[in-house]
Amino acid sequence: MKKIVYTTDFSENSVAALKYAKALGEVFNTDVIALHVATPSELKVTKKNNEKEARVALKAKLEEFCSEHLDEDLSDLNLTVAVTVASSVTKGIMDFTRDMEIRVLIMGACGSGNFKDFFLGSSTKDMLELSHYPLLAVPPNYVFTELKNVVYTTDFEQKDIINIKELLGLLDPVKPKLIILHVSDQDETMTKNLLEWFKKNLDEKVEYSDIEFKIIFSDNILKSLKENIENLDADMVVMLERKPDSQKSSLLHRDLVKRMQACIEVPLLSFNEKF
């Protein structure tokens, strides 16, 4: 059974992501692993005699953190905790998850700016580029709600069709309305022709009745995405983390997922184009 992996640095910024992971585990009827990646310097400040004792202490801290914020005994939940040691958070996550079957990786989105929040936010940004699995970034103050409206932002690429099929498989237990959103700064006729091509190809690969398409024409891609996501009452936004391409618009492709993660108020699910 594929698991949900949630990562934390014990900051307040990661609490909403913990609660979301627990709720999503219940929806998907799957196990959740709460993971803390400890760096060598963190092991030292635990003031234990050796690494083994430090790991035990951090695992106890993680159990207490989860129990306190979920207000439940962990023995009553499908949630286990794990501590691993690595030179960086991203390396620790990648090593821990390498041979696992994972449904989704959940992390906190960028926080308020203090060191721990910034650290977790930076790790989330790094993982957007590295994760083989769908990565869900949860804003610090977000409260889990039923997944009714999911917005997938697209540039009408073949890879989007593959991801939409995977997304609908992932969300099959809830079967939300899928709103496919495209914001264009290109010619209207060309954009509409591209939409028709995309619809035809999507219909050949995906069987799903509750899909709506929405096209917005705007020169400010990021602003228009944010405004329309709010207007569409989205419960989750899905984007493709693209490889750098100098031939494509920088507004659309250069760090757009990272910028969206920092500014929207709903969870952002990212698929990495490289995998």
Short mmCIF file of C-alpha atoms in Angstrom, two decimals:
data_model
loop_
_atom_site.label_atom_id
_atom_site.label_comp_id
_atom_site.label_asym_id
_atom_site.label_seq_id
_atom_site.Cartn_x
_atom_site.Cartn_y
_atom_site.Cartn_z
CA MET A 1 0.00 0.00 0.00
CA LYS A 2 1.33 3.43 -0.92
CA LYS A 3 2.01 5.65 2.07
CA ILE A 4 1.86 9.36 2.80
CA VAL A 5 5.11 10.84 4.07
CA TYR A 6 4.95 14.10 6.04
CA THR A 7 8.13 15.92 7.02
CA THR A 8 8.64 18.35 9.88
CA ASP A 9 11.31 20.41 11.61
CA PHE A 10 9.05 20.85 14.69
CA SER A 11 8.17 24.43 13.66
CA GLU A 12 4.69 25.93 13.88
CA ASN A 13 4.89 26.30 10.13
CA SER A 14 4.64 22.52 9.75
CA VAL A 15 1.62 21.96 12.03
CA ALA A 16 -1.02 22.59 9.36
CA ALA A 17 0.78 20.13 7.08
CA LEU A 18 0.70 17.51 9.87
CA LYS A 19 -3.04 17.90 10.34
CA TYR A 20 -3.56 17.78 6.58
CA ALA A 21 -1.49 14.60 6.29
CA LYS A 22 -3.52 12.93 9.01
CA ALA A 23 -6.83 13.94 7.39
CA LEU A 24 -5.67 12.86 3.95
CA GLY A 25 -4.53 9.52 5.36
CA GLU A 26 -8.06 8.94 6.62
CA VAL A 27 -9.58 9.91 3.26
CA PHE A 28 -7.22 7.61 1.37
CA ASN A 29 -7.33 4.92 4.08
CA THR A 30 -3.55 4.72 4.04
CA ASP A 31 -0.69 4.91 6.53
CA VAL A 32 1.09 8.17 7.29
CA ILE A 33 4.75 8.42 8.23
CA ALA A 34 5.86 11.54 10.09
CA LEU A 35 9.53 12.08 9.28
CA HIS A 36 12.13 14.31 10.88
CA VAL A 37 15.52 14.70 9.23
CA ALA A 38 18.21 15.52 11.79
CA THR A 39 21.49 17.09 10.75
CA PRO A 40 24.74 16.25 12.59
CA SER A 41 24.66 19.65 14.30
CA GLU A 42 21.17 18.95 15.64
CA LEU A 43 22.34 15.65 17.08
CA LYS A 44 25.03 17.49 19.02
CA VAL A 45 22.62 19.92 20.67
CA THR A 46 20.53 17.05 22.01
CA LYS A 47 23.44 16.58 24.48
CA LYS A 48 23.22 12.80 24.30
CA ASN A 49 26.21 10.51 24.55
CA ASN A 50 25.99 9.11 21.03
CA GLU A 51 23.96 9.17 17.81
CA LYS A 52 21.74 6.28 18.85
CA GLU A 53 20.65 8.05 22.05
CA ALA A 54 20.13 11.27 20.13
CA ARG A 55 17.90 9.51 17.60
CA VAL A 56 15.82 7.99 20.41
CA ALA A 57 15.41 11.42 22.01
CA LEU A 58 14.38 13.04 18.71
CA LYS A 59 11.92 10.25 17.98
CA ALA A 60 10.31 10.81 21.38
CA LYS A 61 10.16 14.54 20.60
CA LEU A 62 8.52 13.80 17.25
CA GLU A 63 5.93 11.52 18.87
CA GLU A 64 5.13 14.24 21.40
CA PHE A 65 4.91 16.89 18.64
CA CYS A 66 2.45 14.81 16.60
CA SER A 67 0.36 13.76 19.59
CA GLU A 68 0.16 17.31 20.94
CA HIS A 69 -0.92 18.94 17.68
CA LEU A 70 -3.27 16.17 16.61
CA ASP A 71 -4.66 15.98 20.14
CA GLU A 72 -4.73 12.18 19.91
CA ASP A 73 -2.70 9.24 21.07
CA LEU A 74 -0.61 7.97 18.17
CA SER A 75 -1.61 4.39 18.97
CA ASP A 76 -5.13 5.33 17.84
CA LEU A 77 -3.92 6.59 14.44
CA ASN A 78 -2.47 5.08 11.28
CA LEU A 79 0.58 7.24 11.87
CA THR A 80 4.13 6.22 12.66
CA VAL A 81 7.17 8.39 13.28
CA ALA A 82 10.70 8.11 11.95
CA VAL A 83 13.95 9.99 12.44
CA THR A 84 16.83 9.86 10.00
CA VAL A 85 20.20 11.62 9.97
CA ALA A 86 21.62 13.35 6.91
CA SER A 87 23.80 16.28 5.95
CA SER A 88 20.73 18.14 4.64
CA VAL A 89 16.96 17.86 4.88
CA THR A 90 16.55 17.18 1.18
CA LYS A 91 19.17 14.43 1.17
CA GLY A 92 17.55 12.83 4.21
CA ILE A 93 14.12 12.83 2.56
CA MET A 94 15.46 11.46 -0.71
CA ASP A 95 17.41 8.68 1.03
CA PHE A 96 14.49 7.75 3.29
CA THR A 97 11.94 7.55 0.49
CA ARG A 98 14.15 6.03 -2.22
CA ASP A 99 12.78 2.47 -2.07
CA MET A 100 9.31 3.25 -0.73
CA GLU A 101 5.91 3.22 -2.40
CA ILE A 102 4.64 6.73 -1.73
CA ARG A 103 1.31 8.28 -2.68
CA VAL A 104 2.27 11.86 -1.81
CA LEU A 105 4.96 13.76 0.11
CA ILE A 106 3.59 16.54 2.36
CA MET A 107 5.58 19.53 3.60
CA GLY A 108 4.87 22.98 4.98
CA ALA A 109 4.78 25.89 2.55
CA CYS A 110 6.88 28.97 3.16
CA GLY A 111 6.41 30.50 6.56
CA SER A 112 6.66 33.80 8.36
CA GLY A 113 10.36 34.38 8.00
CA ASN A 114 11.92 33.26 11.27
CA PHE A 115 14.84 30.87 10.86
CA LYS A 116 13.02 27.57 11.31
CA ASP A 117 10.12 28.58 9.09
CA PHE A 118 12.53 29.83 6.44
CA PHE A 119 14.52 26.61 6.68
CA LEU A 120 11.50 24.43 6.13
CA GLY A 121 10.29 26.68 3.33
CA SER A 122 13.67 26.43 1.63
CA SER A 123 13.64 22.64 1.97
CA THR A 124 10.18 22.53 0.40
CA LYS A 125 11.41 24.62 -2.52
CA ASP A 126 14.40 22.33 -2.98
CA MET A 127 12.20 19.23 -2.88
CA LEU A 128 9.99 20.67 -5.63
CA GLU A 129 12.95 20.16 -7.96
CA LEU A 130 14.03 16.78 -6.58
CA SER A 131 10.98 14.77 -5.55
CA HIS A 132 10.08 11.72 -7.61
CA TYR A 133 6.65 11.79 -5.97
CA PRO A 134 3.85 14.35 -6.02
CA LEU A 135 4.73 17.00 -3.44
CA LEU A 136 1.99 18.79 -1.52
CA ALA A 137 2.94 22.11 0.10
CA VAL A 138 0.45 23.15 2.79
CA PRO A 139 0.22 26.83 3.88
CA PRO A 140 0.88 27.45 7.61
CA ASN A 141 -2.69 28.42 8.54
CA TYR A 142 -4.62 26.12 6.24
CA VAL A 143 -7.36 23.91 7.69
CA PHE A 144 -8.16 20.70 5.81
CA THR A 145 -11.43 20.81 3.92
CA GLU A 146 -13.23 18.39 1.65
CA LEU A 147 -11.65 18.24 -1.80
CA LYS A 148 -14.49 19.48 -3.99
CA ASN A 149 -12.70 21.75 -6.48
CA VAL A 150 -9.20 20.97 -7.71
CA VAL A 151 -7.55 23.42 -10.12
CA TYR A 152 -4.90 22.11 -12.50
CA THR A 153 -2.88 24.85 -14.19
CA THR A 154 -1.72 23.90 -17.66
CA ASP A 155 0.26 25.06 -20.68
CA PHE A 156 -1.49 22.40 -22.77
CA GLU A 157 1.51 20.07 -22.93
CA GLN A 158 1.55 16.30 -23.40
CA LYS A 159 3.12 15.89 -19.95
CA ASP A 160 0.07 17.61 -18.43
CA ILE A 161 -2.17 14.85 -19.78
CA ILE A 162 -0.01 12.20 -18.11
CA ASN A 163 -0.13 14.13 -14.83
CA ILE A 164 -3.88 14.68 -14.99
CA LYS A 165 -4.38 10.93 -15.38
CA GLU A 166 -2.11 10.30 -12.38
CA LEU A 167 -3.83 13.06 -10.40
CA LEU A 168 -7.29 11.59 -10.96
CA GLY A 169 -5.99 8.21 -9.86
CA LEU A 170 -4.55 9.79 -6.74
CA LEU A 171 -7.81 11.59 -5.94
CA ASP A 172 -10.12 8.74 -6.92
CA PRO A 173 -11.46 8.30 -3.35
CA VAL A 174 -12.92 11.84 -3.41
CA LYS A 175 -13.65 12.37 -7.13
CA PRO A 176 -13.50 16.19 -7.11
CA LYS A 177 -14.47 18.58 -9.85
CA LEU A 178 -11.34 19.19 -11.93
CA ILE A 179 -10.92 22.70 -13.31
CA ILE A 180 -8.20 22.92 -15.95
CA LEU A 181 -6.96 26.51 -15.95
CA HIS A 182 -4.78 28.14 -18.60
CA VAL A 183 -3.60 31.74 -18.43
CA SER A 184 -2.33 32.93 -21.81
CA ASP A 185 -0.43 35.96 -23.03
CA GLN A 186 -0.56 34.63 -26.60
CA ASP A 187 -2.83 35.11 -29.60
CA GLU A 188 -6.46 34.16 -28.84
CA THR A 189 -6.99 32.07 -31.97
CA MET A 190 -3.76 30.13 -31.44
CA THR A 191 -4.66 29.52 -27.80
CA LYS A 192 -8.13 28.21 -28.66
CA ASN A 193 -6.69 25.88 -31.32
CA LEU A 194 -4.24 24.57 -28.73
CA LEU A 195 -7.13 24.03 -26.32
CA GLU A 196 -8.98 21.91 -28.86
CA TRP A 197 -5.86 19.81 -29.48
CA PHE A 198 -5.43 19.33 -25.74
CA LYS A 199 -9.08 18.36 -25.18
CA LYS A 200 -8.91 15.77 -27.97
CA ASN A 201 -5.74 14.19 -26.58
CA LEU A 202 -7.05 14.28 -23.02
CA ASP A 203 -10.28 12.54 -24.05
CA GLU A 204 -8.26 9.73 -25.60
CA LYS A 205 -6.29 9.09 -22.41
CA VAL A 206 -8.62 10.07 -19.54
CA GLU A 207 -12.19 9.08 -18.72
CA TYR A 208 -13.60 11.58 -16.25
CA SER A 209 -16.89 13.41 -16.53
CA ASP A 210 -16.48 16.29 -14.08
CA ILE A 211 -13.92 18.44 -15.94
CA GLU A 212 -14.21 22.14 -16.72
CA PHE A 213 -11.82 24.22 -18.86
CA LYS A 214 -11.12 27.86 -18.19
CA ILE A 215 -8.92 30.19 -20.27
CA ILE A 216 -7.81 33.63 -19.10
CA PHE A 217 -5.95 36.09 -21.30
CA SER A 218 -3.53 38.22 -19.35
CA ASP A 219 0.01 39.66 -19.49
CA ASN A 220 0.50 39.04 -15.77
CA ILE A 221 0.51 35.25 -15.46
CA LEU A 222 1.19 34.98 -11.73
CA LYS A 223 -1.35 37.61 -10.67
CA SER A 224 -4.06 36.15 -12.90
CA LEU A 225 -3.41 32.62 -11.66
CA LYS A 226 -3.70 33.71 -8.05
CA GLU A 227 -6.88 35.75 -8.60
CA ASN A 228 -8.63 33.00 -10.56
CA ILE A 229 -7.65 30.29 -8.09
CA GLU A 230 -9.35 32.37 -5.39
CA ASN A 231 -12.43 33.00 -7.55
CA LEU A 232 -12.76 29.30 -8.39
CA ASP A 233 -12.93 28.40 -4.68
CA ALA A 234 -10.11 25.90 -5.10
CA ASP A 235 -9.42 23.34 -2.37
CA MET A 236 -6.14 22.32 -4.02
CA VAL A 237 -4.01 23.68 -6.85
CA VAL A 238 -1.91 21.38 -9.04
CA MET A 239 1.06 22.51 -11.10
CA LEU A 240 3.88 20.98 -13.12
CA GLU A 241 7.41 21.78 -11.95
CA ARG A 242 9.13 22.27 -15.29
CA LYS A 243 12.74 21.97 -16.32
CA PRO A 244 14.37 25.29 -17.25
CA ASP A 245 13.85 26.12 -20.92
CA SER A 246 15.20 29.31 -22.37
CA GLN A 247 12.78 29.03 -25.30
CA LYS A 248 9.73 29.38 -23.07
CA SER A 249 8.31 32.39 -21.30
CA SER A 250 10.10 33.01 -18.03
CA LEU A 251 6.84 34.21 -16.49
CA LEU A 252 5.31 30.80 -17.12
CA HIS A 253 8.23 28.57 -16.37
CA ARG A 254 10.97 30.14 -14.27
CA ASP A 255 10.28 29.30 -10.65
CA LEU A 256 6.52 29.77 -11.12
CA VAL A 257 5.64 26.82 -8.87
CA LYS A 258 7.91 28.16 -6.13
CA ARG A 259 6.41 31.63 -6.43
CA MET A 260 2.89 30.23 -6.32
CA GLN A 261 3.76 28.16 -3.25
CA ALA A 262 4.78 31.35 -1.47
CA CYS A 263 1.67 33.37 -2.28
CA ILE A 264 -1.45 31.20 -2.51
CA GLU A 265 -3.55 30.26 0.49
CA VAL A 266 -4.52 26.70 -0.49
CA PRO A 267 -2.38 23.55 -0.73
CA LEU A 268 -0.24 23.29 -3.84
CA LEU A 269 0.41 19.84 -5.34
CA SER A 270 3.41 19.70 -7.65
CA PHE A 271 4.41 17.08 -10.20
CA ASN A 272 8.00 17.18 -11.41
CA GLU A 273 8.42 17.13 -15.19
CA LYS A 274 11.71 15.21 -14.85
CA PHE A 275 10.03 12.10 -13.43
#
